[in-house]
Short mmCIF file of C-alpha atoms in Angstrom, two decimals:
data_model
loop_
_atom_site.label_atom_id
_atom_site.label_comp_id
_atom_site.label_asym_id
_atom_site.label_seq_id
_atom_site.Cartn_x
_atom_site.Cartn_y
_atom_site.Cartn_z
CA MET A 21 0.01 0.02 -0.07
CA ILE A 22 2.93 2.31 0.71
CA ARG A 23 3.97 1.58 -2.97
CA GLN A 24 0.54 2.27 -4.09
CA THR A 25 0.26 5.46 -2.19
CA ILE A 26 3.77 6.94 -3.68
CA LEU A 27 2.05 6.18 -7.06
CA LEU A 28 -0.86 8.17 -6.53
CA ILE A 29 1.27 11.35 -5.05
CA SER A 30 3.31 11.13 -7.76
CA CYS A 31 0.21 11.42 -10.27
CA LEU A 32 -0.62 14.30 -8.41
CA LEU A 33 2.32 16.05 -8.98
CA LEU A 34 2.58 15.16 -12.73
CA ALA A 35 -0.96 16.28 -13.33
CA GLY A 36 -0.48 20.17 -12.44
CA ALA A 37 0.37 20.81 -16.12
CA ALA A 38 -3.45 20.11 -17.16
CA ARG A 39 -5.41 22.74 -18.88
CA ALA A 40 -8.84 23.25 -20.41
CA GLN A 41 -10.67 22.07 -23.34
CA SER A 42 -12.91 24.27 -25.14
CA PHE A 43 -12.39 26.91 -27.99
CA GLU A 44 -15.28 28.94 -28.49
CA PRO A 45 -15.13 32.52 -30.70
CA GLY A 46 -13.88 35.94 -29.34
CA TYR A 47 -11.16 38.39 -30.83
CA LEU A 48 -8.06 39.24 -29.28
CA ILE A 49 -6.26 43.09 -29.10
CA VAL A 50 -2.32 42.29 -28.94
CA SER A 51 0.38 45.10 -27.28
CA ASN A 52 0.86 46.59 -30.59
CA GLY A 53 -2.63 47.24 -31.20
CA ASP A 54 -3.38 45.03 -33.80
CA THR A 55 -7.05 42.94 -33.36
CA LEU A 56 -7.00 38.98 -33.70
CA ARG A 57 -10.61 37.50 -34.56
CA GLY A 58 -10.71 33.82 -34.13
CA GLU A 59 -11.51 31.19 -31.42
CA ILE A 60 -9.88 31.11 -28.03
CA GLU A 61 -9.49 28.62 -25.52
CA ASN A 62 -12.03 29.07 -22.93
CA ARG A 63 -10.40 27.76 -19.52
CA PHE A 64 -13.17 29.44 -17.49
CA TRP A 65 -11.10 30.65 -15.41
CA GLU A 66 -11.19 31.56 -11.68
CA THR A 67 -8.32 33.45 -11.30
CA SER A 68 -6.50 35.84 -14.21
CA PRO A 69 -5.20 33.77 -17.15
CA LYS A 70 -2.05 32.53 -17.34
CA GLU A 71 -1.51 32.18 -21.09
CA VAL A 72 -3.94 32.66 -23.34
CA ARG A 73 -4.42 30.06 -26.34
CA PHE A 74 -5.96 31.48 -29.94
CA ARG A 75 -6.09 29.62 -33.41
CA PRO A 76 -7.74 31.94 -36.21
CA THR A 77 -10.33 29.48 -37.23
CA ALA A 78 -11.37 25.70 -36.27
CA THR A 79 -8.79 24.09 -38.10
CA GLY A 80 -5.60 26.74 -37.89
CA ALA A 81 -2.51 26.41 -35.96
CA ILE A 82 -2.75 27.16 -32.26
CA VAL A 83 -0.59 30.14 -30.73
CA GLY A 84 -0.08 30.44 -27.07
CA TYR A 85 0.23 34.48 -25.81
CA LYS A 86 1.20 35.72 -22.32
CA PRO A 87 -0.71 38.38 -20.74
CA GLU A 88 1.70 40.75 -21.44
CA GLN A 89 1.43 40.26 -25.09
CA LEU A 90 -2.15 41.69 -24.83
CA ARG A 91 -3.89 44.41 -24.18
CA LYS A 92 -7.74 43.20 -23.87
CA LEU A 93 -8.98 39.17 -24.36
CA CYS A 94 -12.96 39.05 -25.30
CA LEU A 95 -15.10 35.83 -25.81
CA ALA A 96 -18.50 35.73 -27.75
CA SER A 97 -19.84 34.38 -24.48
CA GLY A 98 -19.16 38.24 -22.86
CA ARG A 99 -16.54 37.61 -20.94
CA GLN A 100 -13.49 39.91 -21.21
CA PHE A 101 -10.18 40.52 -19.12
CA LEU A 102 -8.03 43.55 -19.81
CA TYR A 103 -4.11 44.01 -18.90
CA ASP A 104 -2.98 47.22 -17.56
CA ILE A 105 -1.09 48.69 -14.92
CA PHE A 106 -2.66 48.66 -11.45
CA LEU A 107 -1.36 50.01 -7.81
CA PHE A 108 -1.70 46.50 -6.25
CA ASP A 109 -1.81 45.75 -2.43
CA VAL A 110 1.05 42.53 -2.10
CA TYR A 111 -0.02 41.93 1.51
CA ALA A 112 -3.94 41.98 1.10
CA GLU A 113 -4.68 38.58 2.67
CA THR A 114 -7.70 36.63 4.05
CA ARG A 115 -5.83 33.08 5.11
CA THR A 116 -5.71 33.22 8.75
CA ASN A 117 -2.81 30.93 8.89
CA GLN A 118 -1.25 33.97 6.66
CA LEU A 119 -1.96 36.98 8.75
CA THR A 120 0.03 39.32 10.28
CA ARG A 121 -0.27 41.38 13.62
CA GLY A 122 -1.41 44.76 12.89
CA MET A 123 -2.69 45.80 9.29
CA ARG A 124 0.17 46.13 6.80
CA ILE A 125 -0.55 47.96 3.38
CA SER A 126 2.07 48.14 0.58
CA GLN A 127 0.48 48.69 -3.06
CA LYS A 128 2.88 48.18 -5.85
CA TYR A 129 2.57 49.13 -9.65
CA THR A 130 2.23 45.58 -10.90
CA PRO A 131 1.09 44.25 -14.83
CA LEU A 132 -2.42 42.71 -14.12
CA PHE A 133 -4.53 40.92 -16.58
CA ALA A 134 -7.96 41.84 -14.94
CA GLU A 135 -11.41 40.55 -15.67
CA VAL A 136 -13.96 43.02 -16.75
CA LEU A 137 -17.16 43.02 -14.49
CA LEU A 138 -18.61 46.83 -15.73
CA GLU A 139 -17.32 48.47 -18.61
CA GLY A 140 -18.69 52.27 -18.80
CA PRO A 141 -17.63 55.88 -18.03
CA ALA A 142 -16.58 54.30 -14.90
CA SER A 143 -15.92 50.82 -15.01
CA LEU A 144 -15.24 47.56 -12.49
CA LEU A 145 -12.67 44.82 -12.79
CA ARG A 146 -11.29 42.40 -10.01
CA VAL A 147 -8.54 39.87 -9.55
CA GLU A 148 -8.54 37.29 -7.87
CA ARG A 149 -5.48 35.46 -5.78
CA MET A 150 -5.32 33.04 -3.70
CA GLY A 151 -5.37 35.00 -0.41
CA ALA A 152 -7.74 37.56 -1.18
CA THR A 153 -10.30 38.81 -4.26
CA HIS A 154 -8.73 42.27 -5.95
CA TYR A 155 -11.36 45.02 -7.23
CA PHE A 156 -10.45 47.84 -9.12
CA VAL A 157 -12.20 51.00 -10.09
CA ARG A 158 -11.80 54.02 -12.55
CA ARG A 159 -13.66 56.28 -13.73
CA GLU A 160 -12.92 59.23 -16.62
CA THR A 161 -9.48 61.11 -15.84
CA ALA A 162 -8.37 58.97 -12.78
CA SER A 163 -6.69 56.54 -11.60
CA TYR A 164 -7.39 52.96 -10.36
CA LEU A 165 -8.87 53.04 -7.16
CA GLU A 166 -8.12 49.46 -5.32
CA LEU A 167 -10.52 47.68 -2.97
CA THR A 168 -9.51 44.49 -1.48
CA GLU A 169 -10.56 42.00 1.36
CA ARG A 170 -8.53 42.45 3.83
CA LEU A 171 -7.88 40.68 7.30
CA TYR A 172 -5.30 41.28 10.00
CA LEU A 173 -4.52 40.05 13.62
CA SER A 174 -4.71 42.66 16.79
CA LYS A 175 -1.39 43.51 18.43
CA ASN A 176 -1.71 40.94 21.11
CA GLY A 177 -2.38 38.36 18.13
CA VAL A 178 -5.76 36.81 19.98
CA SER A 179 -8.27 38.62 17.83
CA ILE A 180 -8.67 38.72 13.50
CA MET A 181 -9.97 42.13 12.22
CA ASN A 182 -11.65 43.04 8.94
CA GLY A 183 -9.33 45.77 7.44
CA ASN A 184 -11.84 46.58 4.36
CA ASN A 185 -12.64 50.29 4.03
CA TYR A 186 -14.04 49.94 0.70
CA VAL A 187 -17.45 52.00 2.47
CA GLY A 188 -15.14 54.89 3.02
CA GLN A 189 -12.88 54.60 -0.07
CA LEU A 190 -16.18 54.54 -2.44
CA GLN A 191 -17.54 57.30 -0.89
CA LEU A 192 -14.03 59.35 -0.83
CA TYR A 193 -13.45 58.58 -4.75
CA PHE A 194 -16.97 59.67 -5.82
CA GLY A 195 -16.97 62.15 -3.37
CA ASP A 196 -18.58 64.79 -5.85
CA CYS A 197 -21.37 62.61 -6.77
CA ALA A 198 -23.88 62.35 -4.17
CA ALA A 199 -25.92 59.69 -5.97
CA ALA A 200 -22.79 57.22 -5.69
CA VAL A 201 -21.64 58.40 -2.43
CA GLN A 202 -25.47 57.59 -0.85
CA ALA A 203 -25.17 54.01 -2.85
CA ALA A 204 -21.74 53.24 -1.07
CA GLU A 205 -23.26 53.82 1.96
CA HIS A 206 -25.71 50.59 2.36
CA ALA A 207 -23.30 48.16 -0.38
CA ARG A 208 -21.87 45.26 0.11
CA PHE A 209 -18.64 43.61 -0.64
CA THR A 210 -20.10 41.73 -3.74
CA VAL A 211 -19.77 42.12 -7.69
CA ALA A 212 -23.84 43.47 -7.66
CA GLY A 213 -23.29 45.56 -4.68
CA LEU A 214 -20.01 47.47 -5.98
CA VAL A 215 -21.52 47.71 -9.62
CA ASP A 216 -24.55 49.28 -7.96
CA VAL A 217 -22.07 52.10 -6.49
CA VAL A 218 -20.59 52.24 -9.94
CA GLN A 219 -23.76 52.20 -11.65
CA ALA A 220 -24.84 55.14 -10.13
CA TYR A 221 -22.23 57.63 -10.85
CA ASN A 222 -21.92 56.57 -14.45
CA GLN A 223 -26.05 57.14 -14.61
CA GLN A 224 -26.10 60.31 -12.17
CA CYS A 225 -22.66 62.18 -12.56
CA SER A 226 -20.26 60.92 -15.57
CA ALA A 227 -20.75 63.06 -18.90
CA SER A 228 -22.71 61.04 -20.57
CA HIS A 229 -25.41 59.99 -18.00
CA SER A 230 -25.27 56.75 -19.36
CA LEU A 231 -25.06 53.33 -17.71
CA GLY A 232 -22.03 50.86 -18.04
CA SER A 233 -22.38 47.59 -19.64
CA THR A 234 -21.70 44.10 -18.20
CA PRO A 235 -19.73 41.72 -20.25
CA TYR A 236 -22.11 38.84 -18.43
CA SER A 237 -24.60 38.25 -16.37
CA LEU A 238 -23.53 39.22 -12.91
CA THR A 239 -25.37 36.30 -11.21
CA LYS A 240 -24.09 33.95 -14.33
CA PRO A 241 -20.54 34.57 -15.17
CA GLY A 242 -19.90 31.28 -17.08
CA THR A 243 -20.46 27.87 -17.18
CA LYS A 244 -19.44 26.33 -13.42
CA MET A 245 -19.24 22.68 -14.11
CA ALA A 246 -20.32 20.45 -16.80
CA TRP A 247 -21.09 16.83 -17.07
CA ASN A 248 -19.53 13.76 -19.09
CA VAL A 249 -22.04 10.59 -19.32
CA GLY A 250 -21.67 7.93 -21.10
CA VAL A 251 -20.74 3.84 -21.52
CA LEU A 252 -17.92 2.01 -21.49
CA GLY A 253 -16.81 -1.85 -22.78
CA GLY A 254 -13.80 -3.48 -23.09
CA ILE A 255 -11.27 -6.01 -21.54
CA GLN A 256 -10.05 -6.67 -18.35
CA PHE A 257 -6.61 -9.03 -17.13
CA ASN A 258 -6.66 -10.09 -13.42
CA SER A 259 -3.89 -11.40 -11.49
CA PHE A 260 -4.15 -13.26 -8.12
CA THR A 261 -1.61 -15.65 -6.78
CA LEU A 262 -1.55 -17.47 -3.84
CA SER A 263 2.16 -17.43 -1.64
CA ASN A 264 2.22 -19.48 1.29
CA TYR A 265 1.71 -17.08 4.36
CA ILE A 266 3.39 -19.18 7.60
CA SER A 267 4.97 -22.54 6.58
CA THR A 268 7.95 -22.65 4.38
CA ILE A 269 6.79 -26.13 3.46
CA ALA A 270 6.27 -26.49 -0.37
CA SER A 271 2.27 -26.78 -1.21
CA SER A 272 0.19 -27.47 -4.20
CA LEU A 273 -1.47 -23.88 -4.23
CA ASP A 274 1.52 -22.36 -3.27
CA GLY A 275 2.57 -19.70 -6.38
CA LEU A 276 -0.91 -20.55 -8.22
CA ASN A 277 -2.48 -17.68 -9.70
CA LEU A 278 -6.15 -18.54 -9.57
CA ASP A 279 -7.12 -15.99 -12.73
CA HIS A 280 -4.50 -15.08 -15.09
CA ARG A 281 -6.51 -14.57 -18.00
CA LEU A 282 -8.95 -12.15 -19.88
CA HIS A 283 -12.52 -10.69 -19.06
CA PRO A 284 -14.85 -8.95 -21.00
CA VAL A 285 -16.00 -5.52 -18.84
CA GLY A 286 -18.88 -2.98 -19.53
CA GLY A 287 -20.49 -0.30 -17.49
CA LEU A 288 -21.15 2.91 -16.77
CA TYR A 289 -18.98 6.61 -16.11
CA VAL A 290 -19.64 9.93 -15.20
CA ASP A 291 -17.32 12.98 -15.35
CA ALA A 292 -18.05 16.12 -13.68
CA LEU A 293 -16.00 18.56 -14.64
CA HIS A 294 -14.44 21.39 -12.50
CA ALA A 295 -15.52 24.95 -13.71
CA GLY A 296 -11.75 25.80 -14.74
CA ARG A 297 -11.90 22.26 -17.32
CA VAL A 298 -8.50 21.36 -15.23
CA LEU A 299 -9.81 18.12 -13.67
CA ALA A 300 -12.71 15.68 -13.75
CA LEU A 301 -14.22 14.39 -11.03
CA HIS A 302 -14.89 10.53 -12.27
CA SER A 303 -17.15 7.60 -11.81
CA GLU A 304 -17.96 4.72 -13.17
CA ALA A 305 -19.92 1.32 -12.43
CA THR A 306 -18.50 -2.00 -14.29
CA LEU A 307 -19.63 -5.56 -14.54
CA ASN A 308 -16.82 -8.17 -15.00
CA ARG A 309 -16.48 -11.87 -14.79
CA PHE A 310 -13.11 -13.03 -12.78
CA GLY A 311 -11.67 -16.45 -11.82
CA SER A 312 -10.90 -19.69 -13.28
CA GLN A 313 -11.37 -23.81 -13.30
CA GLN A 314 -7.94 -25.74 -13.78
CA GLU A 315 -6.20 -28.18 -12.00
CA PHE A 316 -3.10 -27.99 -10.17
CA ALA A 317 0.16 -30.65 -9.75
CA ALA A 318 0.87 -32.37 -6.83
CA SER A 319 3.98 -31.29 -4.37
CA PRO A 320 6.33 -32.80 -2.10
CA THR A 321 4.16 -32.77 0.56
CA THR A 322 0.48 -32.56 -1.11
CA SER A 323 -1.28 -34.25 -3.44
CA ALA A 324 -2.61 -32.95 -6.96
CA GLY A 325 -6.09 -31.52 -7.10
CA SER A 326 -8.43 -29.01 -8.84
CA TYR A 327 -10.16 -25.97 -8.01
CA GLU A 328 -13.14 -23.96 -8.82
CA TRP A 329 -13.05 -20.51 -8.32
CA LEU A 330 -15.32 -17.53 -10.60
CA GLY A 331 -18.00 -15.30 -10.70
CA THR A 332 -19.27 -11.87 -11.70
CA GLN A 333 -18.79 -8.44 -10.11
CA ALA A 334 -19.59 -5.33 -10.02
CA GLN A 335 -17.26 -2.44 -9.47
CA LEU A 336 -17.83 1.50 -8.29
CA ARG A 337 -14.74 3.30 -8.14
CA VAL A 338 -14.41 7.62 -7.96
CA GLY A 339 -11.39 9.46 -8.64
CA LEU A 340 -9.60 12.43 -10.44
CA ARG A 341 -8.88 13.10 -13.77
CA PHE A 342 -6.81 15.69 -14.64
CA PHE A 343 -6.91 17.08 -18.67
CA SER A 344 -3.77 18.21 -20.90
CA ALA A 345 -4.54 21.16 -23.49
CA LEU A 346 -6.96 20.37 -26.28
CA SER A 347 -4.63 19.53 -29.31
CA GLN A 348 -4.63 20.42 -33.16
CA ARG A 349 -6.60 17.28 -33.66
CA LYS A 350 -9.15 18.26 -30.67
CA ARG A 351 -7.24 15.31 -28.97
CA GLN A 352 -6.89 15.06 -25.36
CA PHE A 353 -4.39 13.09 -22.51
CA PHE A 354 -5.32 12.47 -19.23
CA GLY A 355 -4.28 10.73 -16.25
CA GLY A 356 -5.95 9.74 -13.13
CA ILE A 357 -6.27 8.16 -9.66
CA GLY A 358 -8.75 7.15 -7.05
CA ALA A 359 -10.45 4.25 -5.32
CA GLY A 360 -13.60 2.15 -5.31
CA HIS A 361 -14.98 -1.20 -4.07
CA SER A 362 -15.99 -4.38 -5.92
CA PHE A 363 -18.81 -6.44 -4.69
CA THR A 364 -19.37 -10.09 -5.85
CA LEU A 365 -22.81 -10.84 -7.54
CA SER A 366 -22.59 -14.73 -7.72
CA TYR A 367 -19.82 -16.99 -7.54
CA LYS A 368 -18.53 -20.93 -7.73
CA SER A 369 -16.08 -21.64 -6.06
CA SER A 370 -14.90 -25.25 -4.69
CA LEU A 371 -11.43 -27.12 -3.53
CA LYS A 372 -10.42 -31.05 -4.63
CA TYR A 373 -7.43 -33.42 -3.27
CA GLY A 374 -8.39 -36.47 -5.21
CA THR A 375 -11.49 -37.59 -3.89
CA ALA A 376 -11.59 -35.26 -1.00
CA SER A 377 -13.67 -32.10 -1.41
CA ASP A 378 -14.57 -28.77 0.35
CA SER A 379 -15.62 -24.95 -0.56
CA PHE A 380 -12.86 -22.73 -1.45
CA LEU A 381 -12.47 -19.01 -1.46
CA ASN A 382 -15.33 -16.80 -1.08
CA GLY A 383 -16.41 -14.17 -3.37
CA ASN A 384 -13.87 -11.03 -4.68
CA ASP A 385 -15.20 -8.07 -2.56
CA GLY A 386 -13.26 -5.36 -1.43
CA PHE A 387 -11.10 -2.11 -1.51
CA LEU A 388 -9.16 -1.17 -4.21
CA CYS A 389 -7.19 1.25 -5.83
CA TYR A 390 -6.24 2.75 -9.52
CA LEU A 391 -3.98 4.50 -11.31
CA GLU A 392 -5.59 5.72 -14.99
CA ALA A 393 -4.37 7.38 -18.25
CA GLY A 394 -6.24 7.33 -21.49
CA VAL A 395 -7.07 9.51 -24.58
CA ARG A 396 -10.44 11.70 -25.32
CA GLN A 397 -11.43 12.82 -28.84
CA GLN A 398 -14.95 14.06 -29.35
CA ARG A 399 -17.32 11.48 -28.01
CA LEU A 400 -14.89 8.15 -27.60
CA THR A 401 -12.38 8.31 -24.95
CA LEU A 402 -9.89 5.23 -24.70
CA THR A 403 -8.62 4.24 -21.06
CA LEU A 404 -6.26 2.17 -19.66
CA THR A 405 -6.19 1.22 -16.00
CA GLY A 406 -4.17 -0.58 -13.38
CA GLN A 407 -5.38 -1.19 -10.29
CA ALA A 408 -4.83 -2.96 -6.88
CA ALA A 409 -6.99 -4.89 -4.45
CA GLY A 410 -5.51 -5.13 -0.71
CA THR A 411 -3.99 -8.59 0.78
CA GLY A 412 -6.55 -11.50 1.04
CA TYR A 413 -6.10 -14.56 3.59
CA TYR A 414 -6.87 -18.46 3.33
CA GLU A 415 -6.44 -21.24 5.44
CA ASP A 416 -6.54 -24.53 3.19
CA THR A 417 -8.41 -26.92 5.85
CA LEU A 418 -8.36 -29.63 3.41
CA GLY A 419 -4.95 -29.68 2.70
CA TRP A 420 -4.14 -30.00 5.96
CA GLN A 421 -6.52 -32.86 7.22
CA VAL A 422 -5.24 -34.57 3.40
CA ARG A 423 -2.12 -34.17 4.61
CA GLY A 424 -2.15 -35.75 8.25
CA ASN A 425 -2.65 -32.63 9.90
CA THR A 426 0.80 -32.02 10.39
CA HIS A 427 1.58 -28.42 9.15
CA LEU A 428 -0.94 -25.49 8.64
CA LEU A 429 -1.40 -24.58 5.04
CA GLN A 430 -2.25 -20.93 5.21
CA TYR A 431 -1.76 -18.03 2.18
CA ALA A 432 -1.97 -15.31 1.11
CA GLY A 433 -2.73 -13.33 -2.09
CA ALA A 434 -3.31 -10.08 -3.99
CA MET A 435 -5.39 -9.21 -6.74
CA TRP A 436 -4.39 -6.95 -9.49
CA SER A 437 -5.58 -5.86 -13.01
CA VAL A 438 -4.80 -4.10 -15.96
CA SER A 439 -8.10 -3.08 -18.06
CA ALA A 440 -8.52 -1.30 -21.75
CA THR A 441 -11.44 -0.15 -22.66
CA LEU A 442 -13.41 2.48 -24.87
CA GLY A 443 -15.81 5.13 -23.63
CA TYR A 444 -18.83 6.48 -25.67
CA ARG A 445 -20.01 10.24 -24.55
CA LEU A 446 -24.27 9.83 -24.65
CA ASN A 447 -24.91 13.33 -24.38
CA THR A 448 -23.68 16.63 -25.75
CA ASN A 449 -20.99 19.10 -25.13
CA THR A 450 -22.03 22.02 -23.72
CA ASP A 451 -18.98 23.60 -24.07
CA ALA A 452 -19.46 23.42 -28.01
CA ARG A 453 -21.51 25.09 -29.74
CA ASP A 454 -21.52 22.72 -32.57
CA SER A 455 -22.34 20.07 -29.73
CA LYS A 456 -19.97 17.30 -30.89
#
């Protein structure tokens, strides 16, 4: 189990480069002012993009742009990002284990790719960071005003204080606009609350007296989660080898692999894709056969015999899948980790030494963990999976009796399997406009 845990952790670390999976129409304004129209990979960003992937047509070459190479990003669905220089407070923090004693403010001019929430005579932008959410307000002929979440510890380090004075900041910034000052007095520190303040200025006090526009719905800023539901089928190779657990005396069952063959497997799967399309919660339910029946040779201490151990089991598995960026051929690679449980639905089990017979192993219930890798293209998903179950134990009382009760015959065995499956997605791709 230690080795399996190390493999799982390694898979998590190696999956850090995973990205998103859906292109949609949009345009970029690059740093020299040129406008590039085509398709942009929508990663449903929860934080500012660190790379933007663009292609002029659905079959065109994919080009990656860093934020500093752009002025603006606009998706047809409405989401926009603007690259600019902001006074950014590097000490704004809400994570309790990162708080400082006393309030510290240190604003530094920082280039940022900020999300546009409201565009007008006065605009509202947002930058999400792990420690805090930063909003930026800008009115005509004025510089950006930063509003940010901010917690800090009292001088004695006992109490957590709230240092976010956004109401006072807004009232000072819009001090010449009574409507905005009044709106700020009761505004919540939310997108909707801040939009109300900025729109009050736009409508009542700006030169054009016109409301600003929101690039997309404030209540539904984007697709938070997507679902893939489908069927799968393939083959699975099982291995379950017995080995002497206590005695070192050679015996007929020692080293015997009770399965060691291919079996058909089929079932259903569901992927719940994370909002950033970086990972998915994967679950599946499958049916497959297990076991075999065969004869075994005599050993120096036990006679020849035969066994029958076969049946049908169901497996339920849940895990995470990490996806790579979409390729030119609309192909994605992924890796995954997870755990599950197998349930025996029916089985036959018997053991014989000559004319003596007895029951053999029980079913094949148990906990399992797995690693997987695969490739997905449109509706099809090819997956290779390796999984291992915990160690099981068996005491051969029949062999003990046949041998005259001279030595205990106890065995340990662990099952592992490798499977190859092909999945077919049944529902449409909600991220794709062509629903393929």
